[in-house]
Amino acid sequence: MSGPAAQTVGFIGLGLMGKPMARHLHAADVNTIVYNRSRGSLDELVAEGMSGATSPRDLARQVGDGVIIVCVTDTPSVETVLLGESGIEHGLQPGALVIDMGTTAVDATRRFADEVSRAGGDYVDAPVSGGQVGAQAATLSIMAGGTEAAFARAMPLFAILGDRATHVGDIGAGQIAKTANQMIVALTVDAIAEAFSLAKRAGVEPAKVREALAGGFADSTILGLQGQRMIDGAFEPGGRVTVQRKDVAQALDLARQLGIRLPATELNLSLWDRLIEEGDGSLDHSAIIRLYDRAIDGD
Amino acid sequence: MSGPAAQTVGFIGLGLMGKPMARHLHAADVNTIVYNRSRGSLDELVAEGMSGATSPRDLARQVGDGVIIVCVTDTPSVETVLLGESGIEHGLQPGALVIDMGTTAVDATRRFADEVSRAGGDYVDAPVSGGQVGAQAATLSIMAGGTEAAFARAMPLFAILGDRATHVGDIGAGQIAKTANQMIVALTVDAIAEAFSLAKRAGVEPAKVREALAGGFADSTILGLQGQRMIDGAFEPGGRVTVQRKDVAQALDLARQLGIRLPATELNLSLWDRLIEEGDGSLDHSAIIRLYDRAIDGD
């Protein structure tokens, strides 16, 4: 038997991203075992027909030589799920494949892969772009690092969860591509905020600027979506300022480890820090335009 | 009689952008009179059946109450063509419409419009996005400032030259939108350079990053085109570093006049300055990645 349904899949982390992803697997007839730290989402998916686990360790045991997908908030959460007291490594069976679909630090990713390898398992880092909307619509872009064999094994599952999966390179390469993605997003959002602020101050409606730029060289998905949020003042997240800040800081940590300077990204971090200091950390990252609006109102 | 053919159009500035634009007008049966400072392009277009003028003043006289399009390099060139010794204003007839399709400073644009208005003419600022390719294919994006009536009069000509024209607002509004456009372009090109540099240094091919990001949230025309140039090391311009630097400096001049700070744009200017100092001013702006490559090679 081949195809995704041939593998048992354990899914850890049933948040805004993970819950719809687990549902897509189940709907595709994958034998799906779920675990979540808090009971709400776990009970919900078990009621929908998925199997539940009592801990990551328990889930790993149930999955056997199948696949374990981890979709949790940040690097420390992956560490806990993987290496904690009742973590995956204590139940991992030889032949299992662990796929981390969160945005996790590159150096930690390589360490986690080593730990899993020591326990006889394989590892793929496979962070995604596309957010909650992409998770719900199964239109995520997946950027993966790992061996050819591990990627090939993961691919039928990626095909269920997203509409693009790229094998970027070895372990950590998916996270490196995601870091590049987040840098470009963070710097572009701020570029649009600066451009809109200048236009507004010069007497031109940002909505007119966005209209004039649509379809031209400066156009982008971000100009379309985050630009519209800036115009509407619609700052409910979406992609939170604190998350954007974390991703940019992670990029700079990596740059520091590699001994390179990224001046625009460094400046960008200071802008997110200021926005958080001023109380806007829980808003959508398009709220960076408020920094400029306040500077203008305040002078 | 109505339609573009009803107006005589004078076209000043037959460079990489202007020459194909004048040809499109002529091909659309517009009575087109051309002028260029150096004779080469002028003689060429006259040989193709267009009328020639001996100076901007002569051109303005010949055009009568028609339309004069100016498509020259920078603000001082517009000033010379308009207000110089043998400039347009000395031959301008009441009822004429002057359209500046170059990228010109906002404050100068308002002054030029006042001068033309005093001579009984009307004015539209209508900078474009799309470059030489867009000029040749008549697919320019045109961003226009001026009165409703002047924009309506220019519109049939814009329809010949481009595939989008947006009436952004009053005099200068087209230039403000273009400034916003150039800021977003400049900052995005550098964002991609920083992201690619980090990936490369971390052991991942930028080509793989670009592939992984294509179609996702961070994707853009600039990532597609300038990203590919960075990957290929193909730095023949295209959009020159010196021109990009001029546009960013112009944005910061406007910000200064308006009393606002644009920290990311300020940093961006310093990067173009450094790139020019290091001898890369005549390359395509995607060559900004060379700053990072050299920093890496040098440490």
mmCIF file of C-alpha atoms in Angstrom, chain A residues 11 144 157 175 220 254 256 267 294:
data_model
loop_
_atom_site.group_PDB
_atom_site.id
_atom_site.type_symbol
_atom_site.label_atom_id
_atom_site.label_comp_id
_atom_site.label_asym_id
_atom_site.label_seq_id
_atom_site.Cartn_x
_atom_site.Cartn_y
_atom_site.Cartn_z
ATOM 1 C CA PHE A 11 -0.110 15.682 15.008
ATOM 2 C CA ALA A 144 11.515 21.946 3.647
ATOM 3 C CA LEU A 157 1.341 14.797 3.436
ATOM 4 C CA GLN A 175 14.023 27.320 8.383
ATOM 5 C CA SER A 220 3.244 42.815 -4.168
ATOM 6 C CA LEU A 254 21.549 33.671 12.782
ATOM 7 C CA ARG A 256 25.457 37.024 14.318
ATOM 8 C CA LEU A 267 17.084 48.923 11.961
ATOM 9 C CA ARG A 294 2.278 59.276 15.961
#
